[in-house]
Tab-separated table of C-alpha atoms and ligand atoms in Angstrom:
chain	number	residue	atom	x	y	z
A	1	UNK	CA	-119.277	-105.577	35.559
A	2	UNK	CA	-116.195	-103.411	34.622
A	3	UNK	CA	-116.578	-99.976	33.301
A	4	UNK	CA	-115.249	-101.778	29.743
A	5	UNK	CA	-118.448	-104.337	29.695
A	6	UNK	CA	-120.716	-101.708	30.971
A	7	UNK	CA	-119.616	-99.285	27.716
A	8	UNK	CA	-120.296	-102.417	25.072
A	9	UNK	CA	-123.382	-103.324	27.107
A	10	UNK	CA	-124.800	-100.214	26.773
A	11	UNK	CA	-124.027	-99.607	23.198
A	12	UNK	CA	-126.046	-102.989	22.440
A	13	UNK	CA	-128.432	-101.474	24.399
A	14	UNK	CA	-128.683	-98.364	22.466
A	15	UNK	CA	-128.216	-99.165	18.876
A	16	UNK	CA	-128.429	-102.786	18.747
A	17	UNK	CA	-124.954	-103.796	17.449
A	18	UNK	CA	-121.797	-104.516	18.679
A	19	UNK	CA	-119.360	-101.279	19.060
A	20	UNK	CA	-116.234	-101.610	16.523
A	21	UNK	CA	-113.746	-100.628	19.273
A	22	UNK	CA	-113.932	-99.571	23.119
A	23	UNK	CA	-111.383	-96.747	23.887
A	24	UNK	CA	-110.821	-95.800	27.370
A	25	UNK	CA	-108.897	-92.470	28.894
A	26	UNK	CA	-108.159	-92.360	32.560
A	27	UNK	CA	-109.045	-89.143	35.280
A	28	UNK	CA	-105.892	-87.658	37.156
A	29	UNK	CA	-104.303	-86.472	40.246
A	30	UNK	CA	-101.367	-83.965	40.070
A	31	UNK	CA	-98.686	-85.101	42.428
A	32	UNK	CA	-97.741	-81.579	42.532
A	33	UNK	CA	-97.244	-78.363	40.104
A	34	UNK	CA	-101.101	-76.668	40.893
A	35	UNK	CA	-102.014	-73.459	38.651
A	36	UNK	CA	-98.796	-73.672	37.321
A	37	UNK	CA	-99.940	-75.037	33.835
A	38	UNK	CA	-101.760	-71.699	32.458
A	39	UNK	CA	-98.688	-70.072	33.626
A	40	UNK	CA	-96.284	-71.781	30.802
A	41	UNK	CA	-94.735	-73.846	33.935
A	42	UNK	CA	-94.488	-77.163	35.254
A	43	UNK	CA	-97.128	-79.813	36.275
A	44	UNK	CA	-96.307	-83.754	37.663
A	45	UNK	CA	-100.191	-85.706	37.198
A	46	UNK	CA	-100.269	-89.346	36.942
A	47	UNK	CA	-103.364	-91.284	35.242
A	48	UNK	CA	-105.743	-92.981	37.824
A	49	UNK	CA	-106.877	-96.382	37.670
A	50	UNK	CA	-110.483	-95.134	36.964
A	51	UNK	CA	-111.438	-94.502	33.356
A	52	UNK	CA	-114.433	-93.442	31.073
A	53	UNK	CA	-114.584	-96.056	28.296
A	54	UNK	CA	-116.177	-95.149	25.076
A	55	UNK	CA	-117.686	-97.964	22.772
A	56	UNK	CA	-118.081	-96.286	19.490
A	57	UNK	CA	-119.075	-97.448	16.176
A	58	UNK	CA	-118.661	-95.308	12.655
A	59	UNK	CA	-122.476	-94.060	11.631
A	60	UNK	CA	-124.411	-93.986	8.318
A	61	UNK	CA	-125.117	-89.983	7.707
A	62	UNK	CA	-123.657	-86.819	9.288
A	63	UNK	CA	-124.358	-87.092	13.119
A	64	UNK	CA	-122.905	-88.254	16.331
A	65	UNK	CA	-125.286	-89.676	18.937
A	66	UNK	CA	-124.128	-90.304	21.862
A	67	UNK	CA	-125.452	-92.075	25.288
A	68	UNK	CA	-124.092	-93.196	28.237
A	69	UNK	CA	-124.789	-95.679	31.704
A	70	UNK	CA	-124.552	-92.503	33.723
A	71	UNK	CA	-127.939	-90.462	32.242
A	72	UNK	CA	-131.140	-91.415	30.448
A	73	UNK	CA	-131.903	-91.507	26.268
A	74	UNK	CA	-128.845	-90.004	24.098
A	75	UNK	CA	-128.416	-86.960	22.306
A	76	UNK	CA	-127.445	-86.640	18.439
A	77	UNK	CA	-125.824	-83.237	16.571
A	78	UNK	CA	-124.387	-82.530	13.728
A	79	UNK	CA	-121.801	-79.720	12.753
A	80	UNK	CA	-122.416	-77.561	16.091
A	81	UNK	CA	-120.554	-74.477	17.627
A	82	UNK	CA	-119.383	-73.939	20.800
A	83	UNK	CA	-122.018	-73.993	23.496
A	84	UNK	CA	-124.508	-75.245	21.244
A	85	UNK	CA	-124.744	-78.784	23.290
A	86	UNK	CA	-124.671	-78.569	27.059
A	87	UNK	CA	-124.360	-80.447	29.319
A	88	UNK	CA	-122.064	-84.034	29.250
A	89	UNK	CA	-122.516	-84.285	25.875
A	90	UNK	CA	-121.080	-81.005	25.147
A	91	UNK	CA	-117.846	-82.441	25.972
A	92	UNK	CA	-118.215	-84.785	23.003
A	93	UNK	CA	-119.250	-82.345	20.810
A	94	UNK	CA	-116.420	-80.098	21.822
A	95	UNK	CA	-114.397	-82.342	20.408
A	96	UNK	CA	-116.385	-83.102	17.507
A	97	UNK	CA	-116.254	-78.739	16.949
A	98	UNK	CA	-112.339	-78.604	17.709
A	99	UNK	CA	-111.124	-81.699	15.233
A	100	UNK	CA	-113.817	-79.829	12.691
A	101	UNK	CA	-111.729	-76.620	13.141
A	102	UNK	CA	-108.660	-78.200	12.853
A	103	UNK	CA	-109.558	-79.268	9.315
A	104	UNK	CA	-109.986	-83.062	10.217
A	105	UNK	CA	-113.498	-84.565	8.048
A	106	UNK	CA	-114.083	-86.588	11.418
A	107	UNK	CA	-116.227	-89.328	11.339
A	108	UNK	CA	-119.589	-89.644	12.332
A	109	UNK	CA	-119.939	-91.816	15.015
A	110	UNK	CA	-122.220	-93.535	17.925
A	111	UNK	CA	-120.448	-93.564	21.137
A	112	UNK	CA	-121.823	-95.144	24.671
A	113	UNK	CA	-120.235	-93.962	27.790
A	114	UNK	CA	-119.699	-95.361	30.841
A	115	UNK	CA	-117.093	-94.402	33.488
A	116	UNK	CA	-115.839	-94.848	37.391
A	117	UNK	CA	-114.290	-91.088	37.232
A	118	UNK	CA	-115.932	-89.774	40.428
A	119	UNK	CA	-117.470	-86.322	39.303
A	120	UNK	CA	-117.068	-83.278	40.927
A	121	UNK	CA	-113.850	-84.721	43.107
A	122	UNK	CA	-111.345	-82.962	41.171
A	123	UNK	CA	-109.849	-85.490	39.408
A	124	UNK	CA	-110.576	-84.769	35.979
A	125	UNK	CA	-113.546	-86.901	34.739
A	126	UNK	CA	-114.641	-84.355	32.014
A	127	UNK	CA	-111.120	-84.440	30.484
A	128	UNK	CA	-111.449	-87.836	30.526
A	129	UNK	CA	-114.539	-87.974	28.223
A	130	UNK	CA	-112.514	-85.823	26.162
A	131	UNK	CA	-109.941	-88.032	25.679
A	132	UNK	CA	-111.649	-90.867	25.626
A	133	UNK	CA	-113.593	-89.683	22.705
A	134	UNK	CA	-110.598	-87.885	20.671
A	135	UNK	CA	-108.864	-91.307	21.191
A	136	UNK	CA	-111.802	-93.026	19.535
A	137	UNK	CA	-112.877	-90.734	16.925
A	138	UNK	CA	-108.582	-89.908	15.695
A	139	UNK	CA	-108.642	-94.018	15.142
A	140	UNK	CA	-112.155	-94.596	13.962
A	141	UNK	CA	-111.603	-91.841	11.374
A	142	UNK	CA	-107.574	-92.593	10.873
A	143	UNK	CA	-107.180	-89.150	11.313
A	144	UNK	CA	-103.518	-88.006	11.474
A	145	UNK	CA	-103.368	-86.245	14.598
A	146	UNK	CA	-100.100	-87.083	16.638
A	147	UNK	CA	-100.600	-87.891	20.160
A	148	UNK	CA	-98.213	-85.142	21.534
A	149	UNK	CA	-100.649	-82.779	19.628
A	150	UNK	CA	-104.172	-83.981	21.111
A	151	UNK	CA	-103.899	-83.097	24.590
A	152	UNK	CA	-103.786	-79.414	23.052
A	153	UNK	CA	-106.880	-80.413	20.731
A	154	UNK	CA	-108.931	-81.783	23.815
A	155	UNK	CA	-107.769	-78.113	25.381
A	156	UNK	CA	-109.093	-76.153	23.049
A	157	UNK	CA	-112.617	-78.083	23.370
A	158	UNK	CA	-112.570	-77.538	27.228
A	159	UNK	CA	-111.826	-73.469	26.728
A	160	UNK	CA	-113.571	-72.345	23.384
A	161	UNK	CA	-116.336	-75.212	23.496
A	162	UNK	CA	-117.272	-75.771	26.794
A	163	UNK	CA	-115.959	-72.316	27.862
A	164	UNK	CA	-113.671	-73.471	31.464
A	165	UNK	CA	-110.335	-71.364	31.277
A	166	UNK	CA	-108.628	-74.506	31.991
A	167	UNK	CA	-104.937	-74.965	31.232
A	168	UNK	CA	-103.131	-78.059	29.461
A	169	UNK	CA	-102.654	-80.404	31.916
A	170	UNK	CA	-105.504	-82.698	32.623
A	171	UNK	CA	-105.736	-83.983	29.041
A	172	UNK	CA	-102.449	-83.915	28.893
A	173	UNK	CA	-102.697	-86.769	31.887
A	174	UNK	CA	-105.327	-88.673	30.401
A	175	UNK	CA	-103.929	-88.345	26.935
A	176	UNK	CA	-99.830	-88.610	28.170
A	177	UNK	CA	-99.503	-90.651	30.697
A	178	UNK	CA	-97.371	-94.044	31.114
A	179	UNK	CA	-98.602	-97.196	33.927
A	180	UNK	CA	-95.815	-96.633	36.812
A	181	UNK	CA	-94.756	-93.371	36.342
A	182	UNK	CA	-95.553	-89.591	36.423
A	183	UNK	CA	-95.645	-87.459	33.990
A	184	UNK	CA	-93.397	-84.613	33.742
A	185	UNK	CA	-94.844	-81.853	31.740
A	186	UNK	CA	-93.625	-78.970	30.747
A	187	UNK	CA	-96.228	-76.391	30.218
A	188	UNK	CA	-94.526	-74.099	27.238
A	189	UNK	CA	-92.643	-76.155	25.397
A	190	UNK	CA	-95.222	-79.503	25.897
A	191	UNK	CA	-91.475	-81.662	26.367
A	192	UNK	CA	-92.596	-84.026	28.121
A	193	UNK	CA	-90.348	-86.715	30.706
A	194	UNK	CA	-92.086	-90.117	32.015
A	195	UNK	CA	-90.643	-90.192	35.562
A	196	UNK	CA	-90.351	-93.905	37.381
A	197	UNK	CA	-92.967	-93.761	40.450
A	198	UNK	CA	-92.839	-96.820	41.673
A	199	UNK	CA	-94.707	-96.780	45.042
A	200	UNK	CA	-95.194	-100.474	45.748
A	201	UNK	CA	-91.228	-101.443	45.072
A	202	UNK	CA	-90.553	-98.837	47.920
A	203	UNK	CA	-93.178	-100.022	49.787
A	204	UNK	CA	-95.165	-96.425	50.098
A	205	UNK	CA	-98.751	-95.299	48.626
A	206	UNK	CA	-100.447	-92.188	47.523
A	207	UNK	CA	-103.428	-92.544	49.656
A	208	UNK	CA	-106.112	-90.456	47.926
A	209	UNK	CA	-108.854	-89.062	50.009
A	210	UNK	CA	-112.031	-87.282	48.115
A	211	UNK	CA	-112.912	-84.700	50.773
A	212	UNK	CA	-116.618	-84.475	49.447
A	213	UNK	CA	-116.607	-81.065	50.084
A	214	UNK	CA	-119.138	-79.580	47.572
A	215	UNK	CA	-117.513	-77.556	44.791
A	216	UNK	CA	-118.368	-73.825	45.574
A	217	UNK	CA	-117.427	-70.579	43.135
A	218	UNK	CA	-114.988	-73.044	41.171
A	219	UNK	CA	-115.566	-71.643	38.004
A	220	UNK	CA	-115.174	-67.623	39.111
A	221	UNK	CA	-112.350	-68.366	41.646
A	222	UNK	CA	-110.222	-70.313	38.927
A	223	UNK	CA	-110.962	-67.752	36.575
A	224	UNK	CA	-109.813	-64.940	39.050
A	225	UNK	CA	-106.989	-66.366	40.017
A	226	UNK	CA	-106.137	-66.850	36.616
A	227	UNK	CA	-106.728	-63.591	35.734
A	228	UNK	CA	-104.605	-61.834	38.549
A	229	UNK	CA	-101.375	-64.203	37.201
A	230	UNK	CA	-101.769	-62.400	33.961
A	231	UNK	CA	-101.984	-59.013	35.441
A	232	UNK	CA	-98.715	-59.990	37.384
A	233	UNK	CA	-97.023	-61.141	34.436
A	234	UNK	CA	-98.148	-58.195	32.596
A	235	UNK	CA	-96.785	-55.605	35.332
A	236	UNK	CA	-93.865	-57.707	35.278
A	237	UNK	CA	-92.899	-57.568	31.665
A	238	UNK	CA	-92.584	-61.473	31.211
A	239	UNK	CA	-94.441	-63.347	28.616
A	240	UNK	CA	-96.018	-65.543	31.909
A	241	UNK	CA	-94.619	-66.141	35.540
A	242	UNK	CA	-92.935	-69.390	34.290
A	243	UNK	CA	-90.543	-66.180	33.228
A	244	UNK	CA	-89.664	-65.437	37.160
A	245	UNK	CA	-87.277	-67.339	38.594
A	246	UNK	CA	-86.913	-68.290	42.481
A	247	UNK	CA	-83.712	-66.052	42.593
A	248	UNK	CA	-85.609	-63.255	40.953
A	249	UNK	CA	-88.572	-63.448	43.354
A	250	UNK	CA	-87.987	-60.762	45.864
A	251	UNK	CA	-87.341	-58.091	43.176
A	252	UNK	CA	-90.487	-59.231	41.389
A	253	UNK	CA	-92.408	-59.009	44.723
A	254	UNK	CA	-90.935	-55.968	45.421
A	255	UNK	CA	-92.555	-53.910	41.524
A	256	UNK	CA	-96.390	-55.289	42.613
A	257	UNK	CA	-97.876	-53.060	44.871
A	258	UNK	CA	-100.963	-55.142	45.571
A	259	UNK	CA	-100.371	-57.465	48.786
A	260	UNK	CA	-102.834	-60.228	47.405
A	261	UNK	CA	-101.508	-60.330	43.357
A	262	UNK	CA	-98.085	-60.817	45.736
A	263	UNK	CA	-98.523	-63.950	47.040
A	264	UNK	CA	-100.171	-65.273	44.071
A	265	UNK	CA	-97.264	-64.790	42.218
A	266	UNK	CA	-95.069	-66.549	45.032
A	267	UNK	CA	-97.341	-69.476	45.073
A	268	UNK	CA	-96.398	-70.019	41.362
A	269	UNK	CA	-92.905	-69.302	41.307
A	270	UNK	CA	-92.563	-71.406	44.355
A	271	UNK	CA	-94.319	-74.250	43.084
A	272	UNK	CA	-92.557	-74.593	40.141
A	273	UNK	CA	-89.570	-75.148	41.512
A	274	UNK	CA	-90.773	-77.447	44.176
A	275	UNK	CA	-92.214	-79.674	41.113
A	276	UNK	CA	-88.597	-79.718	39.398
A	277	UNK	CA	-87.402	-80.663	42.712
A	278	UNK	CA	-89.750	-83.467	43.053
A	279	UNK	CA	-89.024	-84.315	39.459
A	280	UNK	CA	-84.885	-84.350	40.617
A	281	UNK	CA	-85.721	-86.700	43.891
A	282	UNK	CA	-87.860	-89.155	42.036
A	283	UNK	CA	-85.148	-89.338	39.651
A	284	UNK	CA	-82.853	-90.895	42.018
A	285	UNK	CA	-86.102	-93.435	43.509
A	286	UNK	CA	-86.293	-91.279	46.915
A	287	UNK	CA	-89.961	-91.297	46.807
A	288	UNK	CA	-90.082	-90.605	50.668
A	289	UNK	CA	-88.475	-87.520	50.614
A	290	UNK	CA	-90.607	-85.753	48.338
A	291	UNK	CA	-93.294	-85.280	51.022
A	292	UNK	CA	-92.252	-82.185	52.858
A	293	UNK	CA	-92.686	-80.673	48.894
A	294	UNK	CA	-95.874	-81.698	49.112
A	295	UNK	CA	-97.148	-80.241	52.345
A	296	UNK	CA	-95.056	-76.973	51.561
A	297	UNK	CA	-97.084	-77.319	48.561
A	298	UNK	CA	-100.324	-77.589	50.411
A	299	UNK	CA	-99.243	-74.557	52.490
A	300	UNK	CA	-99.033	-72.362	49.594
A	301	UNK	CA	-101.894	-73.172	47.993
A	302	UNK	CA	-103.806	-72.372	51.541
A	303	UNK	CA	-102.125	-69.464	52.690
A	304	UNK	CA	-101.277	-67.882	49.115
A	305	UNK	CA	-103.029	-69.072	46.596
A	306	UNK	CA	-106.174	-69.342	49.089
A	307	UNK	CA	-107.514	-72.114	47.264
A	308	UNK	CA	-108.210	-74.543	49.544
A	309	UNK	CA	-111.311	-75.170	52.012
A	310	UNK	CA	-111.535	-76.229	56.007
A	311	UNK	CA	-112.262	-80.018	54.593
A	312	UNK	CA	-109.321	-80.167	52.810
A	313	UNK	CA	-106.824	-78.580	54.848
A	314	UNK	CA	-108.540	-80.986	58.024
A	315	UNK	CA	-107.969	-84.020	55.869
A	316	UNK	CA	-103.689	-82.811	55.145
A	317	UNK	CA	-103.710	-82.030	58.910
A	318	UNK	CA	-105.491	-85.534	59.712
A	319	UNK	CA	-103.297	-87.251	57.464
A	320	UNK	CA	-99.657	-85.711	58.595
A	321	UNK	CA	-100.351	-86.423	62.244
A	322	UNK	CA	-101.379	-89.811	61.488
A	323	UNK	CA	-97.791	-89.672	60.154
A	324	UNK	CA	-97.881	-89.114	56.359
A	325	UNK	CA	-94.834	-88.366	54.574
A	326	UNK	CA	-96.835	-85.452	52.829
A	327	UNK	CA	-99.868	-84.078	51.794
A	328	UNK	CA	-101.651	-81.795	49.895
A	329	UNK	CA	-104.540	-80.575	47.866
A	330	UNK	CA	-104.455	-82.064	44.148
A	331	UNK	CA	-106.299	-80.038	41.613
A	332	UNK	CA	-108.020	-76.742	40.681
A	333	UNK	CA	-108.962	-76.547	44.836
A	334	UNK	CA	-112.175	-75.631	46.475
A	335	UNK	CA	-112.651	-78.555	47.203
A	336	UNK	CA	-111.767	-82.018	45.668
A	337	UNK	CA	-109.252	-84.608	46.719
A	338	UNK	CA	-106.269	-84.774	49.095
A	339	UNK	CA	-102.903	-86.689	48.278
A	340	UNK	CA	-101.393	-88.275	51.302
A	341	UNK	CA	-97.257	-90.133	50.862
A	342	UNK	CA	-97.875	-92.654	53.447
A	343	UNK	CA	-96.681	-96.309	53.967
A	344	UNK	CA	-98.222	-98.769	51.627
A	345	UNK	CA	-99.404	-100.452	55.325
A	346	UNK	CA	-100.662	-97.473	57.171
A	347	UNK	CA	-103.717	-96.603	54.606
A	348	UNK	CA	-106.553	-97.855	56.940
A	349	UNK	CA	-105.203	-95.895	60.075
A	350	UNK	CA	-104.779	-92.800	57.452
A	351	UNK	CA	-107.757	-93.477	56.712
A	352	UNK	CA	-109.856	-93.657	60.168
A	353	UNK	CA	-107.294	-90.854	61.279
A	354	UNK	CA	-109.311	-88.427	58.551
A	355	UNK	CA	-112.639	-90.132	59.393
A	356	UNK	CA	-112.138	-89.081	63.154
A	357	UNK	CA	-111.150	-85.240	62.419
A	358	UNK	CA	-114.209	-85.237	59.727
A	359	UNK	CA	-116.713	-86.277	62.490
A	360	UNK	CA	-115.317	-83.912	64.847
A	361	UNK	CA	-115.693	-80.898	62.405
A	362	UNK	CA	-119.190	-82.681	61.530
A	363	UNK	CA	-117.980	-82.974	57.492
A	364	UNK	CA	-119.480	-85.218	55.256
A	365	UNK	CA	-117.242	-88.393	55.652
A	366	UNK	CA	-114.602	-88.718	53.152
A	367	UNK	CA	-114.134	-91.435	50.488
A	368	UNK	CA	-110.433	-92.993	50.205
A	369	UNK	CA	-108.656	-95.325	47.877
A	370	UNK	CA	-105.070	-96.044	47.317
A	371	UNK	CA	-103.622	-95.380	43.771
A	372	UNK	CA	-100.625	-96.175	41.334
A	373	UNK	CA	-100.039	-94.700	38.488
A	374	UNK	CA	-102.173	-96.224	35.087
A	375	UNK	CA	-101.958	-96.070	31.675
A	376	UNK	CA	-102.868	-93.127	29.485
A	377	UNK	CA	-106.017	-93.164	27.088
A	378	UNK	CA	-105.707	-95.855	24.592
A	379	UNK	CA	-107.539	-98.737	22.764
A	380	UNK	CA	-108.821	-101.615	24.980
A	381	UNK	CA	-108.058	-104.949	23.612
B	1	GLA	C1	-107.805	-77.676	36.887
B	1	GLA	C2	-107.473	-77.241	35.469
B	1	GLA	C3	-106.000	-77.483	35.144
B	1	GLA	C4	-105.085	-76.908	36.214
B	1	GLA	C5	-105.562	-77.315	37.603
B	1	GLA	C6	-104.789	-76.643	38.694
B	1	GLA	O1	-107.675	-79.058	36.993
B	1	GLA	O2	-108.275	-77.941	34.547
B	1	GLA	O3	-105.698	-76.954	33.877
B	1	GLA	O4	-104.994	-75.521	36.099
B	1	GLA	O5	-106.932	-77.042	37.806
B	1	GLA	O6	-103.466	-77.064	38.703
């Protein structure tokens, strides 16, 4: 059954009538540009083939209930506020909360979940059910909400409602994102440019590997890191680090006195330019030669950022000696998934080349799957 079916199956299921529309918004992997997006810079996701689909309905009365394949009985609310509903269905509600504020009259609604985001890999399954359900409830309720403006909406949620200190870009992914190509964001001004990544035509892959690594201190360590990047800035005088450029690094480095607030900073004004010079290579279709990017951008993330864990620095290793173009850590880190630029033909030995270094180090095996680029959130037909 596809994750589409499974949504209108268990709407039936739940309210005994047939949904009026099923809306589905994908999860993401960055290609590169990590942390970068709370600092007003630059970010490069593209949507994954896996999607939560919501089947929703418009309801009699003032509440949204909600269920889904993935837990038991649903939950209803009305007009809530922020951390009222935990849990999956706080997402939802978030939502709900942050069209309310924005002066929409949204409508009320039954929705029925069901997904093939993996949780807890990094890839962005709860700003997925975000978009998913801002997709469904802007057209349900014809609310005039442009779709450059949602991903912003769907932010606001995720920080105010939820309460994660995320930045912009995963529901800017699920919400802005074209089939083939990346999307080029840029964090201040929200321009956005869909860049041509077509892997098959060039006969590569982006082999993704979920390093299963459970998620430890994600929540403190984001909000830390986040945290020291505003100090910097502040020290610095700039509005954020977007605001210092790769010529003005040393003098930057040289006004912080504190070794560690350092090399954050050079993690982020490194990585944004490495992202604009991915963007500039995949411009002119030389997809191959944006790996070495990527494993710089690996590098920085472990050795100054220090956001990655032994799994996923084993499974970049693994990956470039089984003779990857690049790789790197994709996401908020401490754990989560590993891109690896490989041959489209060389994903199974990738793949046992990981496995191998995994049982060495005694790891939980990984999971792997090849991806291209897939559609932002839309309307199924
Ligand atoms: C998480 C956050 C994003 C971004 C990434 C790191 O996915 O939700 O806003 O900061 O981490 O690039």
């Amino acid at each position: 059954m596809t994750v589409a079916s499974s949504a209108a199956q268990a709407f039936r299921d739940a309210y005994g009538a047939e949904p009026t529309g099923l809306w589905a918004a994908p999860g993401r992997v960055n290609l590169i540009g990590e942390h970068t997006d709370y600092n007003d810079g630059f970010v490069l996701p593209f949507a994954l083939p896996q999607h939560v689909v919501a089947a929703a309905s418009p309801a009699e009365g003032t509440d949204w209930t909600v269920c889904s394949t993935f837990t038991e009985g649903s939950v209803s609310f009305g007009a809530t506020q922020p951390g009222d509903v935990e849990g999956w269905a706080g997402y939802v509600a978030g939502i709900v909360w942050a069209l309310q504020e924005a002066g929409f009259d949204v409508p009320p609604a039954r929705i029925a979940f069901a997904s093939d985001v993996p949780v807890g890999a990094g890839v962005s399954s709860s700003a997925a059910l975000e978009s998913a359900t801002l997709t469904a409830l802007v057209e349900l309720g014809g609310l005039n909400l442009p779709v450059a403006e949602r991903p912003a909406l769907a932010q606001r949620a995720e920080n105010l409602y939820v309460g994660a200190p995320t930045g912009i870009m995963d529901q800017s992914a699920s919400i802005r994102c074209t089939e083939g190509r990346a999307l080029f964001l840029d964090c201040r001004s929200l321009a956005v440019e869909q860049i041509p990544f077509d892997l098959a035509a060039d006969g590569r892959a982006i082999l993704i590997i979920n390093s299963n690594a459970p998620h430890q201190h994600v929540d403190g360590e984001y909000g830390a890191r986040r945290k020291s990047c505003e100090e910097a800035a502040r020290i610095l005088g700039v509005p954020a680090l977007r605001d210092v450029t790769l010529d003005g690094l040393d003098a930057a480095l040289a006004r912080l006195d504190d070794d560690v607030t350092r090399r954050r900073v050079r993690h982020i004004v490194t990585e944004n330019q490495r992202v604009l010079d991915t963007v500039e290579l995949l411009r002119s279709g030389r997809i191959r030669e944006i790996g070495p990017l990527m494993t710089a951008s690996h590098a920085s993330m472990r050795d100054d950022f220090e956001i990655t864990v032994a799994q996923v620095d084993v499974a970049v290793e693994a990956a470039l000696a089984a003779g990857a173009y690049g790789a790197r850590m994709t996401g908020g880190g401490f754990g989560g998934c590993v891109l690896a630029l490989i041959d489209a033909d060389r994903a199974d030995e990738t793949t046992a080349a990981v496995e191998r270094a995994y049982a060495e180090h005694e790891f939980t095996a990984p999971t792997t799957w090849s991806a291209v680029p897939g559609p932002g959130a839309a309307r199924l037909p």
